mmCIF file of C-alpha atoms in Angstrom:
data_model
loop_
_atom_site.group_PDB
_atom_site.id
_atom_site.type_symbol
_atom_site.label_atom_id
_atom_site.label_comp_id
_atom_site.label_asym_id
_atom_site.label_seq_id
_atom_site.Cartn_x
_atom_site.Cartn_y
_atom_site.Cartn_z
ATOM 1 C CA MET A 9 13.319 -0.376 6.407
ATOM 2 C CA SER A 10 13.833 -1.478 2.792
ATOM 3 C CA PRO A 11 17.330 -1.229 1.266
ATOM 4 C CA LEU A 12 16.023 1.721 -0.773
ATOM 5 C CA ASP A 13 14.793 3.631 2.279
ATOM 6 C CA GLN A 14 18.023 2.755 4.087
ATOM 7 C CA LEU A 15 20.040 4.125 1.182
ATOM 8 C CA ILE A 16 18.015 7.368 1.056
ATOM 9 C CA GLU A 17 18.369 7.769 4.820
ATOM 10 C CA ALA A 18 22.117 7.025 4.721
ATOM 11 C CA LEU A 19 22.759 9.579 1.937
ATOM 12 C CA ARG A 20 21.581 12.317 4.295
ATOM 13 C CA VAL A 21 24.864 12.136 6.237
ATOM 14 C CA LEU A 22 26.395 14.049 3.308
ATOM 15 C CA PRO A 23 26.652 17.784 4.005
ATOM 16 C CA GLY A 24 23.909 19.831 2.341
ATOM 17 C CA VAL A 25 21.817 16.807 1.340
ATOM 18 C CA GLY A 26 18.167 16.909 2.459
ATOM 19 C CA PRO A 27 15.374 14.345 1.980
ATOM 20 C CA LYS A 28 14.562 15.342 -1.625
ATOM 21 C CA SER A 29 18.167 15.347 -2.851
ATOM 22 C CA ALA A 30 18.841 12.075 -1.048
ATOM 23 C CA GLN A 31 15.909 10.528 -2.900
ATOM 24 C CA ARG A 32 17.093 11.932 -6.229
ATOM 25 C CA MET A 33 20.625 10.659 -5.595
ATOM 26 C CA ALA A 34 19.380 7.175 -4.678
ATOM 27 C CA TYR A 35 17.266 6.872 -7.851
ATOM 28 C CA HIS A 36 20.105 8.220 -9.933
ATOM 29 C CA LEU A 37 22.532 5.626 -8.553
ATOM 30 C CA LEU A 38 20.075 2.753 -8.923
ATOM 31 C CA GLN A 39 18.764 3.706 -12.333
ATOM 32 C CA ARG A 40 21.620 5.391 -14.151
ATOM 33 C CA ASP A 41 24.936 4.460 -12.608
ATOM 34 C CA ARG A 42 25.058 1.171 -10.734
ATOM 35 C CA GLN A 43 28.734 0.734 -11.566
ATOM 36 C CA GLY A 44 29.613 4.164 -10.213
ATOM 37 C CA ALA A 45 27.506 3.463 -7.162
ATOM 38 C CA ALA A 46 29.277 0.179 -6.460
ATOM 39 C CA ARG A 47 32.583 2.030 -6.782
ATOM 40 C CA LEU A 48 31.343 4.758 -4.419
ATOM 41 C CA GLY A 49 30.191 2.231 -1.819
ATOM 42 C CA ALA A 50 33.535 0.431 -1.937
ATOM 43 C CA SER A 51 35.518 3.698 -1.853
ATOM 44 C CA ILE A 52 33.715 4.894 1.252
ATOM 45 C CA VAL A 53 34.256 1.581 3.030
ATOM 46 C CA THR A 54 37.951 1.507 2.019
ATOM 47 C CA ALA A 55 38.572 5.144 2.931
ATOM 48 C CA MET A 56 37.016 4.756 6.376
ATOM 49 C CA GLU A 57 39.043 1.609 7.007
ATOM 50 C CA LYS A 58 42.386 2.803 5.713
ATOM 51 C CA LEU A 59 42.621 6.535 6.311
ATOM 52 C CA LYS A 60 43.836 7.816 9.649
ATOM 53 C CA HIS A 61 45.504 10.997 10.844
ATOM 54 C CA CYS A 62 49.221 11.485 10.165
ATOM 55 C CA GLN A 63 51.037 11.504 13.504
ATOM 56 C CA ARG A 64 52.997 14.566 12.474
ATOM 57 C CA CYS A 65 50.776 16.775 10.289
ATOM 58 C CA ASN A 66 47.340 15.437 11.348
ATOM 59 C CA SER A 67 46.168 15.186 7.713
ATOM 60 C CA PHE A 68 44.648 12.007 6.300
ATOM 61 C CA THR A 69 47.039 9.232 5.356
ATOM 62 C CA GLU A 70 47.276 5.457 5.180
ATOM 63 C CA ALA A 71 50.668 5.304 6.924
ATOM 64 C CA ASP A 72 51.479 6.393 10.473
ATOM 65 C CA VAL A 73 53.405 9.339 9.077
ATOM 66 C CA CYS A 74 52.536 10.692 5.617
ATOM 67 C CA GLU A 75 54.926 10.975 2.692
ATOM 68 C CA ARG A 76 55.073 14.749 2.845
ATOM 69 C CA CYS A 77 56.231 14.719 6.462
ATOM 70 C CA LEU A 78 58.896 12.128 5.606
ATOM 71 C CA ASN A 79 60.185 14.108 2.618
ATOM 72 C CA ALA A 80 63.823 15.054 3.392
ATOM 73 C CA GLN A 81 63.720 17.756 0.689
ATOM 74 C CA ARG A 82 61.393 19.883 2.807
ATOM 75 C CA ASP A 83 62.521 22.359 5.462
ATOM 76 C CA PRO A 84 61.616 20.937 8.910
ATOM 77 C CA ALA A 85 62.249 24.307 10.577
ATOM 78 C CA LEU A 86 59.075 25.793 9.048
ATOM 79 C CA LEU A 87 55.632 24.600 10.107
ATOM 80 C CA CYS A 88 52.573 25.977 8.324
ATOM 81 C CA VAL A 89 49.219 25.617 10.116
ATOM 82 C CA VAL A 90 46.111 25.326 7.927
ATOM 83 C CA GLU A 91 42.482 24.527 8.677
ATOM 84 C CA MET A 92 41.770 21.717 6.199
ATOM 85 C CA PRO A 93 43.597 19.416 3.736
ATOM 86 C CA ALA A 94 42.048 21.431 0.888
ATOM 87 C CA ASP A 95 43.914 24.492 2.182
ATOM 88 C CA LEU A 96 47.153 22.512 2.274
ATOM 89 C CA ALA A 97 46.586 21.506 -1.350
ATOM 90 C CA MET A 98 46.170 25.175 -2.307
ATOM 91 C CA MET A 99 49.391 26.123 -0.465
ATOM 92 C CA GLU A 100 51.235 23.385 -2.329
ATOM 93 C CA GLN A 101 49.993 24.657 -5.661
ATOM 94 C CA THR A 102 51.707 27.999 -5.063
ATOM 95 C CA HIS A 103 55.101 26.200 -5.254
ATOM 96 C CA THR A 104 56.292 28.929 -2.850
ATOM 97 C CA TYR A 105 56.516 26.916 0.331
ATOM 98 C CA LYS A 106 59.008 24.156 1.097
ATOM 99 C CA GLY A 107 58.398 23.670 4.817
ATOM 100 C CA LEU A 108 56.077 21.227 6.570
ATOM 101 C CA TYR A 109 52.416 21.490 7.571
ATOM 102 C CA TYR A 110 50.032 20.968 10.418
ATOM 103 C CA VAL A 111 46.350 20.547 9.548
ATOM 104 C CA LEU A 112 43.944 21.609 12.304
ATOM 105 C CA MET A 113 41.025 19.734 10.702
ATOM 106 C CA GLY A 114 38.733 22.578 11.600
ATOM 107 C CA ARG A 115 38.647 26.024 13.140
ATOM 108 C CA ILE A 116 37.515 27.551 16.406
ATOM 109 C CA SER A 117 33.806 28.135 15.903
ATOM 110 C CA PRO A 118 31.747 28.480 19.079
ATOM 111 C CA LEU A 119 28.484 28.470 17.066
ATOM 112 C CA ASP A 120 29.305 24.971 15.803
ATOM 113 C CA GLY A 121 30.453 23.850 19.245
ATOM 114 C CA VAL A 122 34.123 23.775 18.215
ATOM 115 C CA GLY A 123 36.366 25.320 20.857
ATOM 116 C CA PRO A 124 40.140 25.025 21.391
ATOM 117 C CA ARG A 125 39.609 21.671 23.120
ATOM 118 C CA GLU A 126 37.878 20.085 20.080
ATOM 119 C CA LEU A 127 40.829 21.101 17.890
ATOM 120 C CA GLN A 128 43.191 19.100 20.130
ATOM 121 C CA LEU A 129 45.795 21.834 20.089
ATOM 122 C CA GLU A 130 48.095 19.822 22.405
ATOM 123 C CA LYS A 131 49.015 17.784 19.342
ATOM 124 C CA LEU A 132 50.043 20.969 17.499
ATOM 125 C CA ILE A 133 51.929 22.262 20.572
ATOM 126 C CA ASP A 134 53.856 18.985 20.839
ATOM 127 C CA ARG A 135 54.584 19.090 17.118
ATOM 128 C CA ALA A 136 55.801 22.703 17.215
ATOM 129 C CA SER A 137 57.940 22.031 20.320
ATOM 130 C CA ASP A 138 60.059 19.282 18.724
ATOM 131 C CA GLY A 139 63.160 21.498 18.863
ATOM 132 C CA VAL A 140 63.511 21.521 15.071
ATOM 133 C CA VAL A 141 60.616 23.816 14.187
ATOM 134 C CA ASN A 142 61.904 27.370 14.149
ATOM 135 C CA GLU A 143 58.803 29.223 13.006
ATOM 136 C CA VAL A 144 55.109 28.453 12.851
ATOM 137 C CA ILE A 145 53.261 30.147 9.981
ATOM 138 C CA LEU A 146 49.551 30.551 10.611
ATOM 139 C CA ALA A 147 47.642 30.110 7.329
ATOM 140 C CA THR A 148 44.096 29.737 8.584
ATOM 141 C CA ASN A 149 41.354 31.440 6.589
ATOM 142 C CA PHE A 150 40.677 35.161 6.876
ATOM 143 C CA THR A 151 37.104 34.520 7.944
ATOM 144 C CA ASN A 152 36.072 35.477 11.484
ATOM 145 C CA GLU A 153 36.553 31.890 12.652
ATOM 146 C CA GLY A 154 39.935 31.571 10.937
ATOM 147 C CA GLU A 155 41.162 34.847 12.417
ATOM 148 C CA ALA A 156 40.008 33.849 15.881
ATOM 149 C CA THR A 157 41.772 30.528 15.451
ATOM 150 C CA ALA A 158 44.985 32.262 14.354
ATOM 151 C CA HIS A 159 44.867 34.603 17.343
ATOM 152 C CA TYR A 160 44.249 31.813 19.799
ATOM 153 C CA VAL A 161 46.785 29.383 18.345
ATOM 154 C CA GLY A 162 49.346 32.180 17.974
ATOM 155 C CA ALA A 163 48.979 33.223 21.607
ATOM 156 C CA VAL A 164 49.260 29.630 22.852
ATOM 157 C CA LEU A 165 52.416 28.970 20.834
ATOM 158 C CA GLN A 166 54.047 32.307 21.687
ATOM 159 C CA ALA A 167 53.429 31.612 25.382
ATOM 160 C CA ARG A 168 55.675 28.587 24.871
ATOM 161 C CA GLY A 169 58.407 30.718 23.306
ATOM 162 C CA ILE A 170 57.739 29.604 19.730
ATOM 163 C CA LYS A 171 58.165 32.141 16.911
ATOM 164 C CA VAL A 172 54.855 32.638 15.138
ATOM 165 C CA SER A 173 53.903 34.467 11.947
ATOM 166 C CA ARG A 174 50.680 34.997 10.020
ATOM 167 C CA ILE A 175 50.404 34.951 6.224
ATOM 168 C CA ALA A 176 49.816 38.466 4.926
ATOM 169 C CA ARG A 177 46.340 39.833 4.531
ATOM 170 C CA GLY A 178 46.763 39.686 0.768
ATOM 171 C CA VAL A 179 44.045 37.116 0.856
ATOM 172 C CA PRO A 180 40.808 39.105 0.545
ATOM 173 C CA VAL A 181 39.167 39.712 3.942
ATOM 174 C CA GLY A 182 36.254 37.347 4.433
ATOM 175 C CA GLY A 183 37.597 34.988 1.761
ATOM 176 C CA GLU A 184 38.577 31.354 2.098
ATOM 177 C CA LEU A 185 41.906 29.887 0.942
ATOM 178 C CA GLU A 186 40.194 27.167 -1.017
ATOM 179 C CA HIS A 187 38.526 29.707 -3.282
ATOM 180 C CA THR A 188 41.429 32.154 -3.668
ATOM 181 C CA ASP A 189 43.667 32.464 -6.708
ATOM 182 C CA ILE A 190 47.152 31.023 -6.321
ATOM 183 C CA GLY A 191 48.969 34.315 -6.972
ATOM 184 C CA THR A 192 47.264 35.988 -4.037
ATOM 185 C CA ILE A 193 48.136 33.087 -1.755
ATOM 186 C CA ALA A 194 51.766 33.219 -2.879
ATOM 187 C CA GLN A 195 51.860 36.963 -2.148
ATOM 188 C CA ALA A 196 50.381 36.462 1.299
ATOM 189 C CA LEU A 197 52.957 33.784 2.057
ATOM 190 C CA VAL A 198 55.903 35.981 1.078
ATOM 191 C CA GLU A 199 54.558 38.967 3.073
ATOM 192 C CA ARG A 200 53.884 37.085 6.279
ATOM 193 C CA ARG A 201 54.435 39.281 9.351
ATOM 194 C CA SER A 202 55.818 38.415 12.803
ATOM 195 C CA LEU A 203 53.310 38.378 15.636
ATOM 196 C CA MET B 17 45.333 6.919 -6.371
ATOM 197 C CA SER B 18 45.084 7.189 -2.589
ATOM 198 C CA PRO B 19 41.884 6.050 -0.843
ATOM 199 C CA LEU B 20 41.112 9.737 -0.237
ATOM 200 C CA ASP B 21 41.421 10.688 -3.911
ATOM 201 C CA GLN B 22 39.450 7.592 -4.854
ATOM 202 C CA LEU B 23 36.684 8.602 -2.453
ATOM 203 C CA ILE B 24 36.571 12.171 -3.801
ATOM 204 C CA GLU B 25 36.488 10.870 -7.364
ATOM 205 C CA ALA B 26 33.796 8.298 -6.548
ATOM 206 C CA LEU B 27 31.541 10.882 -4.880
ATOM 207 C CA ARG B 28 31.288 12.698 -8.209
ATOM 208 C CA VAL B 29 28.902 10.015 -9.541
ATOM 209 C CA LEU B 30 26.239 11.694 -7.383
ATOM 210 C CA PRO B 31 24.050 14.066 -9.394
ATOM 211 C CA GLY B 32 24.988 17.732 -8.965
ATOM 212 C CA VAL B 33 28.263 17.009 -7.169
ATOM 213 C CA GLY B 34 31.348 18.684 -8.663
ATOM 214 C CA PRO B 35 35.030 18.492 -7.585
ATOM 215 C CA LYS B 36 34.707 21.029 -4.738
ATOM 216 C CA SER B 37 31.579 19.518 -3.197
ATOM 217 C CA ALA B 38 33.033 16.026 -3.535
ATOM 218 C CA GLN B 39 36.095 17.178 -1.587
ATOM 219 C CA ARG B 40 33.943 18.837 1.071
ATOM 220 C CA MET B 41 31.815 15.705 1.391
ATOM 221 C CA ALA B 42 34.859 13.449 1.720
ATOM 222 C CA TYR B 43 36.409 15.568 4.488
ATOM 223 C CA HIS B 44 33.068 15.787 6.244
ATOM 224 C CA LEU B 45 32.651 12.014 6.229
ATOM 225 C CA LEU B 46 36.236 11.360 7.357
ATOM 226 C CA GLN B 47 36.377 14.045 9.996
ATOM 227 C CA ARG B 48 32.868 14.444 11.374
ATOM 228 C CA ASP B 49 30.826 11.343 10.696
ATOM 229 C CA ARG B 50 32.751 8.104 10.229
ATOM 230 C CA GLN B 51 29.858 6.080 11.590
ATOM 231 C CA GLY B 52 27.398 7.654 9.157
ATOM 232 C CA ALA B 53 29.904 7.131 6.365
ATOM 233 C CA ALA B 54 30.328 3.445 7.176
ATOM 234 C CA ARG B 55 26.530 3.127 7.159
ATOM 235 C CA LEU B 56 26.346 4.960 3.824
ATOM 236 C CA GLY B 57 28.984 2.719 2.250
ATOM 237 C CA ALA B 58 27.208 -0.408 3.437
ATOM 238 C CA SER B 59 23.781 0.903 2.362
ATOM 239 C CA ILE B 60 24.986 1.611 -1.149
ATOM 240 C CA VAL B 61 26.573 -1.831 -1.465
ATOM 241 C CA THR B 62 23.443 -3.533 -0.078
ATOM 242 C CA ALA B 63 21.033 -1.504 -2.213
ATOM 243 C CA MET B 64 22.944 -2.247 -5.410
ATOM 244 C CA GLU B 65 23.073 -5.953 -4.576
ATOM 245 C CA LYS B 66 19.493 -6.414 -3.446
ATOM 246 C CA LEU B 67 17.317 -3.977 -5.377
ATOM 247 C CA LYS B 68 15.996 -4.946 -8.797
ATOM 248 C CA HIS B 69 13.020 -3.912 -10.896
ATOM 249 C CA CYS B 70 9.604 -5.344 -10.035
ATOM 250 C CA GLN B 71 8.502 -7.581 -12.928
ATOM 251 C CA ARG B 72 5.070 -5.972 -12.922
ATOM 252 C CA CYS B 73 5.429 -2.291 -11.980
ATOM 253 C CA ASN B 74 9.130 -1.784 -12.831
ATOM 254 C CA SER B 75 9.786 0.015 -9.515
ATOM 255 C CA PHE B 76 12.628 -0.993 -7.189
ATOM 256 C CA THR B 77 12.053 -4.046 -5.003
ATOM 257 C CA GLU B 78 13.901 -6.935 -3.407
ATOM 258 C CA ALA B 79 11.389 -9.564 -4.577
ATOM 259 C CA ASP B 80 10.562 -10.514 -8.177
ATOM 260 C CA VAL B 81 7.182 -8.842 -7.774
ATOM 261 C CA CYS B 82 6.732 -6.075 -5.203
ATOM 262 C CA GLU B 83 4.236 -6.096 -2.336
ATOM 263 C CA ARG B 84 2.061 -3.408 -3.875
ATOM 264 C CA CYS B 85 1.569 -5.401 -7.079
ATOM 265 C CA LEU B 86 0.667 -8.505 -5.029
ATOM 266 C CA ASN B 87 -1.856 -6.624 -2.857
ATOM 267 C CA ALA B 88 -5.290 -8.218 -3.532
ATOM 268 C CA GLN B 89 -7.030 -5.145 -2.105
ATOM 269 C CA ARG B 90 -6.000 -3.045 -5.099
ATOM 270 C CA ASP B 91 -7.944 -2.816 -8.370
ATOM 271 C CA PRO B 92 -5.968 -4.656 -11.088
ATOM 272 C CA ALA B 93 -8.130 -3.097 -13.812
ATOM 273 C CA LEU B 94 -6.529 0.320 -13.326
ATOM 274 C CA LEU B 95 -2.890 0.946 -14.221
ATOM 275 C CA CYS B 96 -1.333 4.318 -13.442
ATOM 276 C CA VAL B 97 1.854 5.241 -15.336
ATOM 277 C CA VAL B 98 4.314 7.532 -13.538
ATOM 278 C CA GLU B 99 7.848 8.653 -14.321
ATOM 279 C CA MET B 100 9.671 7.865 -11.065
ATOM 280 C CA PRO B 101 9.109 6.066 -7.736
ATOM 281 C CA ALA B 102 8.926 9.487 -6.028
ATOM 282 C CA ASP B 103 5.855 10.267 -8.177
ATOM 283 C CA LEU B 104 4.288 6.962 -7.164
ATOM 284 C CA ALA B 105 4.845 7.872 -3.517
ATOM 285 C CA MET B 106 3.054 11.199 -4.063
ATOM 286 C CA MET B 107 0.096 9.444 -5.764
ATOM 287 C CA GLU B 108 -0.177 7.081 -2.815
ATOM 288 C CA GLN B 109 -0.259 9.949 -0.360
ATOM 289 C CA THR B 110 -3.439 11.291 -1.982
ATOM 290 C CA HIS B 111 -5.292 8.121 -0.774
ATOM 291 C CA THR B 112 -7.461 8.628 -3.878
ATOM 292 C CA TYR B 113 -6.153 5.809 -6.022
ATOM 293 C CA LYS B 114 -6.594 2.089 -5.405
ATOM 294 C CA GLY B 115 -5.336 0.678 -8.712
ATOM 295 C CA LEU B 116 -1.864 -0.531 -9.657
ATOM 296 C CA TYR B 117 1.142 1.316 -11.075
ATOM 297 C CA TYR B 118 3.757 1.184 -13.759
ATOM 298 C CA VAL B 119 6.937 3.233 -13.205
ATOM 299 C CA LEU B 120 8.690 4.335 -16.407
ATOM 300 C CA MET B 121 11.932 5.138 -14.562
ATOM 301 C CA GLY B 122 12.384 8.201 -16.706
ATOM 302 C CA ARG B 123 10.753 10.252 -19.434
ATOM 303 C CA ILE B 124 11.242 10.814 -23.134
ATOM 304 C CA SER B 125 13.935 13.479 -23.300
ATOM 305 C CA PRO B 126 15.838 13.729 -26.593
ATOM 306 C CA LEU B 127 18.279 16.250 -25.096
ATOM 307 C CA ASP B 128 19.366 13.653 -22.535
ATOM 308 C CA GLY B 129 19.462 10.909 -25.146
ATOM 309 C CA VAL B 130 16.362 9.201 -23.772
ATOM 310 C CA GLY B 131 13.972 8.144 -26.519
ATOM 311 C CA PRO B 132 11.087 5.642 -26.477
ATOM 312 C CA ARG B 133 13.578 2.794 -26.864
ATOM 313 C CA GLU B 134 15.488 3.678 -23.667
ATOM 314 C CA LEU B 135 12.231 3.621 -21.701
ATOM 315 C CA GLN B 136 11.663 -0.017 -22.746
ATOM 316 C CA LEU B 137 7.998 0.616 -23.464
ATOM 317 C CA GLU B 138 7.477 -3.028 -24.571
ATOM 318 C CA LYS B 139 7.468 -3.934 -20.893
ATOM 319 C CA LEU B 140 4.633 -1.436 -20.267
ATOM 320 C CA ILE B 141 2.747 -2.633 -23.364
ATOM 321 C CA ASP B 142 2.990 -6.242 -22.176
ATOM 322 C CA ARG B 143 1.870 -5.208 -18.716
ATOM 323 C CA ALA B 144 -1.114 -3.215 -20.020
ATOM 324 C CA SER B 145 -2.120 -6.044 -22.390
ATOM 325 C CA ASP B 146 -2.553 -8.657 -19.669
ATOM 326 C CA GLY B 147 -6.325 -8.790 -20.277
ATOM 327 C CA VAL B 148 -7.103 -7.556 -16.760
ATOM 328 C CA VAL B 149 -6.081 -3.913 -17.130
ATOM 329 C CA ASN B 150 -9.099 -1.955 -18.284
ATOM 330 C CA GLU B 151 -7.693 1.567 -18.294
ATOM 331 C CA VAL B 152 -4.236 3.081 -18.268
ATOM 332 C CA ILE B 153 -3.989 6.435 -16.456
ATOM 333 C CA LEU B 154 -1.054 8.554 -17.596
ATOM 334 C CA ALA B 155 0.335 10.480 -14.630
ATOM 335 C CA THR B 156 3.637 11.693 -16.035
ATOM 336 C CA ASN B 157 4.730 15.222 -15.127
ATOM 337 C CA PHE B 158 3.265 18.251 -16.866
ATOM 338 C CA THR B 159 6.689 19.371 -18.026
ATOM 339 C CA ASN B 160 7.454 19.337 -21.747
ATOM 340 C CA GLU B 161 9.177 15.963 -21.416
ATOM 341 C CA GLY B 162 6.358 14.498 -19.335
ATOM 342 C CA GLU B 163 3.720 15.705 -21.793
ATOM 343 C CA ALA B 164 5.662 14.322 -24.759
ATOM 344 C CA THR B 165 5.988 11.027 -22.900
ATOM 345 C CA ALA B 166 2.240 10.950 -22.181
ATOM 346 C CA HIS B 167 1.417 11.667 -25.817
ATOM 347 C CA TYR B 168 3.778 9.014 -27.107
ATOM 348 C CA VAL B 169 2.841 6.335 -24.586
ATOM 349 C CA GLY B 170 -0.863 7.146 -25.024
ATOM 350 C CA ALA B 171 -0.681 6.776 -28.790
ATOM 351 C CA VAL B 172 1.230 3.494 -28.572
ATOM 352 C CA LEU B 173 -1.270 1.984 -26.109
ATOM 353 C CA GLN B 174 -4.342 3.266 -27.974
ATOM 354 C CA ALA B 175 -2.995 1.730 -31.181
ATOM 355 C CA ARG B 176 -3.258 -1.599 -29.324
ATOM 356 C CA GLY B 177 -6.873 -0.925 -28.369
ATOM 357 C CA ILE B 178 -6.152 -0.060 -24.745
ATOM 358 C CA LYS B 179 -8.272 2.631 -23.065
ATOM 359 C CA VAL B 180 -6.017 5.489 -21.971
ATOM 360 C CA SER B 181 -6.650 8.577 -19.825
ATOM 361 C CA ARG B 182 -4.518 11.455 -18.596
ATOM 362 C CA ILE B 183 -4.757 12.980 -15.137
ATOM 363 C CA ALA B 184 -6.364 16.428 -15.334
ATOM 364 C CA ARG B 185 -4.312 19.510 -15.879
ATOM 365 C CA GLY B 186 -5.026 20.538 -12.329
ATOM 366 C CA VAL B 187 -1.332 20.050 -11.739
ATOM 367 C CA PRO B 188 0.205 23.460 -12.509
ATOM 368 C CA VAL B 189 1.624 23.632 -16.040
ATOM 369 C CA GLY B 190 5.387 23.261 -15.957
ATOM 370 C CA GLY B 191 5.223 21.732 -12.479
ATOM 371 C CA GLU B 192 6.457 18.362 -11.315
ATOM 372 C CA LEU B 193 4.388 15.860 -9.331
ATOM 373 C CA GLU B 194 7.061 15.514 -6.720
ATOM 374 C CA HIS B 195 6.741 19.165 -5.767
ATOM 375 C CA THR B 196 2.950 19.543 -6.018
ATOM 376 C CA ASP B 197 0.563 19.655 -3.081
ATOM 377 C CA ILE B 198 -1.476 16.512 -2.504
ATOM 378 C CA GLY B 199 -4.870 18.183 -2.924
ATOM 379 C CA THR B 200 -4.004 19.309 -6.436
ATOM 380 C CA ILE B 201 -2.845 15.828 -7.367
ATOM 381 C CA ALA B 202 -6.056 14.316 -5.981
ATOM 382 C CA GLN B 203 -8.090 16.785 -8.065
ATOM 383 C CA ALA B 204 -6.163 15.951 -11.200
ATOM 384 C CA LEU B 205 -6.721 12.245 -10.602
ATOM 385 C CA VAL B 206 -10.505 12.666 -10.232
ATOM 386 C CA GLU B 207 -10.746 14.887 -13.317
ATOM 387 C CA ARG B 208 -8.756 12.643 -15.645
ATOM 388 C CA ARG B 209 -10.028 12.831 -19.224
ATOM 389 C CA SER B 210 -10.240 10.120 -21.920
ATOM 390 C CA LEU B 211 -7.776 10.473 -24.769
#
């Protein structure tokens, strides 16, 4: 395979990119933005080499434990569980929450072959059982998958005697955190209810 | 900037990729397909290093002159002008054309800041004036930009005494070669008319 065909083929690993878009992207990079392309190639290589999962919050970080988890200003008794780092970023933007996080890096979704096992919930259970965490706040999406995840995770943690709450259903039903306005997320955080 | 932010930023050089899609792509690569991502990074780096423009047809190749231009089986008296390598690939699939090609790598499009100068038409003029080329077939798209390009390029070549033709308007008006069925393209090639 020529480097061009290899590039077109390789671009298809990106979500939502089919053969035609991969071709268009390859020509665009080669013809219009070689500098940007070189930067992209290097960034991907660097990111894959350097980024790993934080031992405490499971998000992406270069260190063993990320800066947020090491921040002494935050309340270690509160642990907020979100699906993805993008959700964490939205929570942070509300400036309403000063506890710590755990990022599931996904959601229970049987159709995509993601069950409780794939989410490696033992890591979350260990994290929540450190003796310092006093309450786990479930902030997964209000989609079907997010709700199922919240139910399952909530039940597992409660079975271990951990106090669990769910952010309020102020977030529109069927909506995703990433696409919700910050005010609504703040409201849902304040109105969280005990399970 | 962290490697993650750098990756998200770098992904935005891809056409049609905004901040949200870049984020989604980055998480997808990191979480679901590290192997594919490593391959993508390497492919981009390799492609940018190795691929240059063929001295004769202007398409992408590793050698100074590409294999197609060196193929003695093809008729060097015919030169077909297309906008992009994807168009060339469609022409080839018709199995109707045995001449050579010249790839403009774009089209005249004032709105995008691409005028005749940006297309480096001198290279095409030199190529078409080699004394062997007997006819230049214009196979740019039948969009407004493609038609304008055909008119301009045709006039420039005719002014130098070169015989020029345009593939027939069998290709639907407003359509693009890349998305046209092969039979229609073959028809348009057979019915090309002298300018």
